[in-house]
Amino acid sequence: DDLVFCDTTLSLGAFWNDGDDLNYQPAPAVGADFFQGPIVPSPGDTANASGIKIPDFKNLGMTSFAKYINGGPVELSDPENAQEVYHFVRGLNGLGGDVLDNTGAPTKFVHISDPEAGTGWIDGVDDAPADRRMLMNSGPFTIEPWQDTNGNGLADPGEPGVQEIVAGWMIAQSILNSVNSATQLKRIDKIAQLAFDLNFALPPVPPIPEVSVSNQEGQVVLKWADNAE
């Protein structure tokens, strides 16, 4: 009973669940994000490579998003050879044809949508909820022969021939319902991206308060010290 969605503004691809689980109630949503994509030439832009700023380049985000359905039609089922994989990587269906969205327009991204708001191309309308897989892609980009420009013998970010891609997996579970889990996933994805962009230079966790416990007649007294104020 899986469904997928993507958010191209966040470079996020994700799974959510069709309805709540009978035993565990709201099911979580899980997704992946390109925090730092490959770099390509782009005059006037500036790319980020592990904190190193590279002028006249930019980072690619997610450039296509595909789904597979276990037991689905040939054009949407698991790829069985390199050619079918390459079709999906390019944002086509498994047969090499265009993917058409809910308006009939060709797209390289299946199910750009907000599941809770019900906007966009919602999964589950064209294809019933089922065993889903997803494929996130970023490219094309070039990896030329490496040049050790600083002479340290290491392939450092920013040197010709070095591409560094950073992705992260996240999970979010709502206390309301399964579709709200998708909304919560997007919320924590924004926070995770901000933390990455700041090189994780985040405010420190406040001190744990010191608590003392004493038993008295008919009651338990808890006292918090002021060390965490």
mmCIF file of C-alpha atoms in Angstrom:
data_model
loop_
_atom_site.group_PDB
_atom_site.id
_atom_site.type_symbol
_atom_site.label_atom_id
_atom_site.label_comp_id
_atom_site.label_asym_id
_atom_site.label_seq_id
_atom_site.Cartn_x
_atom_site.Cartn_y
_atom_site.Cartn_z
ATOM 1 C CA ASP A 1 0.000 0.000 0.000
ATOM 2 C CA ASP A 2 2.898 2.365 -0.804
ATOM 3 C CA LEU A 3 2.605 5.684 -2.607
ATOM 4 C CA VAL A 4 5.320 8.114 -3.733
ATOM 5 C CA PHE A 5 5.684 11.846 -4.154
ATOM 6 C CA CYS A 6 8.445 14.328 -4.893
ATOM 7 C CA ASP A 7 9.135 17.991 -4.247
ATOM 8 C CA THR A 8 11.487 19.477 -6.821
ATOM 9 C CA THR A 9 12.019 22.649 -4.758
ATOM 10 C CA LEU A 10 13.521 20.493 -1.997
ATOM 11 C CA SER A 11 15.134 17.816 -4.219
ATOM 12 C CA LEU A 12 13.096 15.358 -2.139
ATOM 13 C CA GLY A 13 11.700 12.004 -3.199
ATOM 14 C CA ALA A 14 9.624 10.026 -0.740
ATOM 15 C CA PHE A 15 7.230 7.230 0.150
ATOM 16 C CA TRP A 16 4.055 7.558 2.171
ATOM 17 C CA ASN A 17 1.390 5.082 3.155
ATOM 18 C CA ASP A 18 -2.158 4.732 1.873
ATOM 19 C CA GLY A 19 -4.017 5.025 5.160
ATOM 20 C CA ASP A 20 -3.071 4.227 8.722
ATOM 21 C CA ASP A 21 -1.650 0.872 9.781
ATOM 22 C CA LEU A 22 -4.163 -1.360 11.579
ATOM 23 C CA ASN A 23 -1.767 -2.079 14.446
ATOM 24 C CA TYR A 24 0.477 0.982 14.600
ATOM 25 C CA GLN A 25 -1.905 3.711 13.402
ATOM 26 C CA PRO A 26 -0.254 6.619 11.490
ATOM 27 C CA ALA A 27 2.449 5.164 9.271
ATOM 28 C CA PRO A 28 5.663 7.155 8.835
ATOM 29 C CA ALA A 29 6.839 8.697 5.578
ATOM 30 C CA VAL A 30 10.415 8.136 4.445
ATOM 31 C CA GLY A 31 12.390 10.001 1.825
ATOM 32 C CA ALA A 32 15.777 11.035 0.473
ATOM 33 C CA ASP A 33 17.211 14.437 -0.385
ATOM 34 C CA PHE A 34 20.202 15.584 -2.412
ATOM 35 C CA PHE A 35 21.731 17.953 0.154
ATOM 36 C CA GLN A 36 24.615 18.639 -2.234
ATOM 37 C CA GLY A 37 24.356 17.628 -5.864
ATOM 38 C CA PRO A 38 27.070 17.332 -8.512
ATOM 39 C CA ILE A 39 28.570 20.522 -9.918
ATOM 40 C CA VAL A 40 28.324 21.660 -13.530
ATOM 41 C CA PRO A 41 29.581 24.804 -15.305
ATOM 42 C CA SER A 42 27.210 27.756 -14.933
ATOM 43 C CA PRO A 43 28.657 31.257 -15.524
ATOM 44 C CA GLY A 44 27.732 33.706 -12.796
ATOM 45 C CA ASP A 45 26.688 31.052 -10.279
ATOM 46 C CA THR A 46 28.588 29.654 -7.300
ATOM 47 C CA ALA A 47 28.635 25.978 -6.331
ATOM 48 C CA ASN A 48 29.196 24.488 -2.901
ATOM 49 C CA ALA A 49 31.602 21.561 -2.538
ATOM 50 C CA SER A 50 31.894 20.626 1.138
ATOM 51 C CA GLY A 51 32.064 24.275 2.147
ATOM 52 C CA ILE A 52 34.359 25.268 -0.716
ATOM 53 C CA LYS A 53 32.764 27.885 -2.966
ATOM 54 C CA ILE A 54 33.441 27.347 -6.668
ATOM 55 C CA PRO A 55 32.612 30.319 -8.916
ATOM 56 C CA ASP A 56 30.952 29.870 -12.306
ATOM 57 C CA PHE A 57 29.576 26.455 -11.316
ATOM 58 C CA LYS A 58 26.299 25.361 -9.771
ATOM 59 C CA ASN A 59 25.049 22.321 -7.892
ATOM 60 C CA LEU A 60 22.467 20.229 -9.662
ATOM 61 C CA GLY A 61 19.500 19.134 -7.624
ATOM 62 C CA MET A 62 17.181 16.269 -8.452
ATOM 63 C CA THR A 63 16.814 16.231 -12.237
ATOM 64 C CA SER A 64 14.352 13.339 -12.573
ATOM 65 C CA PHE A 65 12.255 11.107 -10.328
ATOM 66 C CA ALA A 66 10.831 7.733 -11.288
ATOM 67 C CA LYS A 67 8.729 5.045 -9.657
ATOM 68 C CA TYR A 68 8.531 1.309 -10.164
ATOM 69 C CA ILE A 69 5.539 -0.860 -9.248
ATOM 70 C CA ASN A 70 6.107 -4.477 -8.261
ATOM 71 C CA GLY A 71 4.054 -6.486 -10.735
ATOM 72 C CA GLY A 72 3.061 -3.353 -12.642
ATOM 73 C CA PRO A 73 2.965 -2.777 -16.402
ATOM 74 C CA VAL A 74 6.231 -3.098 -18.318
ATOM 75 C CA GLU A 75 6.801 0.643 -18.555
ATOM 76 C CA LEU A 76 6.494 1.014 -14.751
ATOM 77 C CA SER A 77 7.854 -2.283 -13.436
ATOM 78 C CA ASP A 78 11.327 -2.981 -12.054
ATOM 79 C CA PRO A 79 13.968 -2.530 -14.787
ATOM 80 C CA GLU A 80 15.457 -5.787 -16.036
ATOM 81 C CA ASN A 81 18.410 -4.499 -18.051
ATOM 82 C CA ALA A 82 20.759 -1.527 -18.377
ATOM 83 C CA GLN A 83 18.718 0.076 -21.157
ATOM 84 C CA GLU A 84 15.578 0.179 -19.026
ATOM 85 C CA VAL A 85 17.555 1.625 -16.108
ATOM 86 C CA TYR A 86 18.955 4.320 -18.399
ATOM 87 C CA HIS A 87 15.437 5.217 -19.546
ATOM 88 C CA PHE A 88 14.349 5.753 -15.938
ATOM 89 C CA VAL A 89 17.501 7.760 -15.127
ATOM 90 C CA ARG A 90 16.684 10.124 -17.998
ATOM 91 C CA GLY A 91 13.160 10.682 -16.672
ATOM 92 C CA LEU A 92 11.444 8.419 -19.208
ATOM 93 C CA ASN A 93 9.362 5.312 -18.631
ATOM 94 C CA GLY A 94 10.888 1.852 -18.840
ATOM 95 C CA LEU A 95 10.157 1.600 -22.566
ATOM 96 C CA GLY A 96 11.819 4.930 -23.345
ATOM 97 C CA GLY A 97 8.620 6.915 -23.805
ATOM 98 C CA ASP A 98 7.642 10.188 -22.176
ATOM 99 C CA VAL A 99 6.078 10.141 -18.731
ATOM 100 C CA LEU A 100 2.794 12.074 -18.834
ATOM 101 C CA ASP A 101 1.482 13.827 -15.740
ATOM 102 C CA ASN A 102 -2.139 14.194 -14.663
ATOM 103 C CA THR A 103 -2.672 16.979 -17.219
ATOM 104 C CA GLY A 104 -1.210 14.954 -20.087
ATOM 105 C CA ALA A 105 1.984 17.021 -20.228
ATOM 106 C CA PRO A 106 5.381 15.274 -20.452
ATOM 107 C CA THR A 107 7.473 15.438 -17.294
ATOM 108 C CA LYS A 108 10.675 13.977 -15.878
ATOM 109 C CA PHE A 109 9.234 13.871 -12.351
ATOM 110 C CA VAL A 110 6.452 11.497 -11.348
ATOM 111 C CA HIS A 111 4.015 12.779 -8.746
ATOM 112 C CA ILE A 112 5.200 16.300 -7.990
ATOM 113 C CA SER A 113 2.584 16.867 -5.338
ATOM 114 C CA ASP A 114 1.541 17.801 -1.839
ATOM 115 C CA PRO A 115 -0.273 14.673 -0.642
ATOM 116 C CA GLU A 116 -1.985 16.298 2.351
ATOM 117 C CA ALA A 117 -3.124 19.390 0.455
ATOM 118 C CA GLY A 118 -4.265 17.173 -2.417
ATOM 119 C CA THR A 119 -2.510 19.353 -4.981
ATOM 120 C CA GLY A 120 -0.400 18.287 -7.929
ATOM 121 C CA TRP A 121 -0.136 14.836 -9.452
ATOM 122 C CA ILE A 122 -1.191 12.634 -6.532
ATOM 123 C CA ASP A 123 -0.058 9.007 -6.619
ATOM 124 C CA GLY A 124 -2.805 6.415 -6.240
ATOM 125 C CA VAL A 125 -5.159 7.951 -8.803
ATOM 126 C CA ASP A 126 -3.604 6.507 -11.980
ATOM 127 C CA ASP A 127 -2.089 3.452 -10.278
ATOM 128 C CA ALA A 128 -3.537 1.809 -7.178
ATOM 129 C CA PRO A 129 -1.382 1.795 -4.021
ATOM 130 C CA ALA A 130 1.019 -1.144 -4.172
ATOM 131 C CA ASP A 131 4.614 -2.198 -3.583
ATOM 132 C CA ARG A 132 6.501 0.883 -4.822
ATOM 133 C CA ARG A 133 10.154 1.671 -5.453
ATOM 134 C CA MET A 134 11.579 5.058 -6.400
ATOM 135 C CA LEU A 135 14.611 6.301 -8.309
ATOM 136 C CA MET A 136 16.077 9.777 -7.756
ATOM 137 C CA ASN A 137 18.555 11.118 -10.283
ATOM 138 C CA SER A 138 20.884 14.081 -10.687
ATOM 139 C CA GLY A 139 22.750 14.813 -13.888
ATOM 140 C CA PRO A 140 24.176 14.666 -16.408
ATOM 141 C CA PHE A 141 27.585 15.811 -15.230
ATOM 142 C CA THR A 142 31.189 15.248 -16.293
ATOM 143 C CA ILE A 143 34.041 13.676 -14.339
ATOM 144 C CA GLU A 144 37.221 14.590 -16.182
ATOM 145 C CA PRO A 145 40.667 13.157 -15.293
ATOM 146 C CA TRP A 146 41.645 14.171 -11.776
ATOM 147 C CA GLN A 147 44.145 17.003 -11.331
ATOM 148 C CA ASP A 148 45.896 17.324 -7.965
ATOM 149 C CA THR A 149 45.983 21.109 -8.097
ATOM 150 C CA ASN A 150 47.164 21.601 -4.499
ATOM 151 C CA GLY A 151 49.726 18.778 -4.658
ATOM 152 C CA ASN A 152 48.637 17.017 -1.462
ATOM 153 C CA GLY A 153 47.948 13.682 -3.139
ATOM 154 C CA LEU A 154 44.274 13.744 -2.136
ATOM 155 C CA ALA A 155 41.218 14.107 -4.335
ATOM 156 C CA ASP A 156 39.824 17.231 -2.694
ATOM 157 C CA PRO A 157 36.441 18.809 -3.456
ATOM 158 C CA GLY A 158 36.790 21.564 -6.017
ATOM 159 C CA GLU A 159 39.651 19.945 -7.918
ATOM 160 C CA PRO A 160 39.056 18.942 -11.559
ATOM 161 C CA GLY A 161 37.867 15.355 -11.715
ATOM 162 C CA VAL A 162 36.299 15.366 -8.242
ATOM 163 C CA GLN A 163 32.547 15.202 -7.745
ATOM 164 C CA GLU A 164 31.081 14.917 -4.265
ATOM 165 C CA ILE A 165 27.384 14.156 -3.837
ATOM 166 C CA VAL A 166 25.764 14.243 -0.407
ATOM 167 C CA ALA A 167 22.355 12.687 0.171
ATOM 168 C CA GLY A 168 20.421 11.905 3.299
ATOM 169 C CA TRP A 169 17.522 9.660 4.269
ATOM 170 C CA MET A 170 14.869 10.936 6.655
ATOM 171 C CA ILE A 171 11.793 9.520 8.332
ATOM 172 C CA ALA A 172 8.845 11.313 9.915
ATOM 173 C CA GLN A 173 5.780 9.999 11.706
ATOM 174 C CA SER A 174 2.750 12.153 12.369
ATOM 175 C CA ILE A 175 0.548 11.840 15.425
ATOM 176 C CA LEU A 176 -2.453 12.670 13.213
ATOM 177 C CA ASN A 177 -2.523 10.384 10.180
ATOM 178 C CA SER A 178 -0.334 8.853 7.502
ATOM 179 C CA VAL A 179 -0.755 11.590 4.921
ATOM 180 C CA ASN A 180 0.322 14.200 7.486
ATOM 181 C CA SER A 181 3.517 12.174 7.861
ATOM 182 C CA ALA A 182 4.384 13.328 4.327
ATOM 183 C CA THR A 183 3.948 16.944 5.419
ATOM 184 C CA GLN A 184 6.105 16.386 8.494
ATOM 185 C CA LEU A 185 8.775 14.784 6.310
ATOM 186 C CA LYS A 186 9.016 17.919 4.192
ATOM 187 C CA ARG A 187 9.281 20.006 7.354
ATOM 188 C CA ILE A 188 12.219 18.053 8.764
ATOM 189 C CA ASP A 189 13.840 17.939 5.326
ATOM 190 C CA LYS A 190 13.994 21.737 5.295
ATOM 191 C CA ILE A 191 15.608 21.677 8.737
ATOM 192 C CA ALA A 192 18.115 19.019 7.674
ATOM 193 C CA GLN A 193 19.043 20.985 4.541
ATOM 194 C CA LEU A 194 19.567 24.135 6.612
ATOM 195 C CA ALA A 195 21.798 22.231 9.033
ATOM 196 C CA PHE A 196 23.872 20.929 6.126
ATOM 197 C CA ASP A 197 24.140 24.378 4.527
ATOM 198 C CA LEU A 198 25.401 25.736 7.869
ATOM 199 C CA ASN A 199 27.962 22.917 8.064
ATOM 200 C CA PHE A 200 26.080 21.753 11.162
ATOM 201 C CA ALA A 201 27.162 24.864 13.092
ATOM 202 C CA LEU A 202 23.957 24.774 15.115
ATOM 203 C CA PRO A 203 23.168 26.159 18.579
ATOM 204 C CA PRO A 204 24.373 23.784 21.295
ATOM 205 C CA VAL A 205 21.939 21.597 23.175
ATOM 206 C CA PRO A 206 21.044 23.227 26.511
ATOM 207 C CA PRO A 207 22.450 21.597 29.651
ATOM 208 C CA ILE A 208 20.447 18.774 31.172
ATOM 209 C CA PRO A 209 18.787 20.111 34.318
ATOM 210 C CA GLU A 210 19.943 18.643 37.594
ATOM 211 C CA VAL A 211 16.996 17.026 39.360
ATOM 212 C CA SER A 212 16.845 15.855 42.948
ATOM 213 C CA VAL A 213 14.136 13.587 44.334
ATOM 214 C CA SER A 214 12.999 13.276 47.935
ATOM 215 C CA ASN A 215 10.301 11.111 49.454
ATOM 216 C CA GLN A 216 8.003 12.707 51.993
ATOM 217 C CA GLU A 217 4.852 11.666 53.777
ATOM 218 C CA GLY A 218 2.305 10.975 51.048
ATOM 219 C CA GLN A 219 4.282 12.741 48.324
ATOM 220 C CA VAL A 220 7.380 12.827 46.160
ATOM 221 C CA VAL A 221 9.194 16.150 45.750
ATOM 222 C CA LEU A 222 11.202 16.957 42.619
ATOM 223 C CA LYS A 223 13.607 19.907 42.633
ATOM 224 C CA TRP A 224 15.218 21.318 39.500
ATOM 225 C CA ALA A 225 18.499 23.188 39.803
ATOM 226 C CA ASP A 226 18.965 26.401 37.819
ATOM 227 C CA ASN A 227 21.950 25.113 35.811
ATOM 228 C CA ALA A 228 19.858 24.849 32.622
ATOM 229 C CA GLU A 229 18.434 28.382 32.777
#
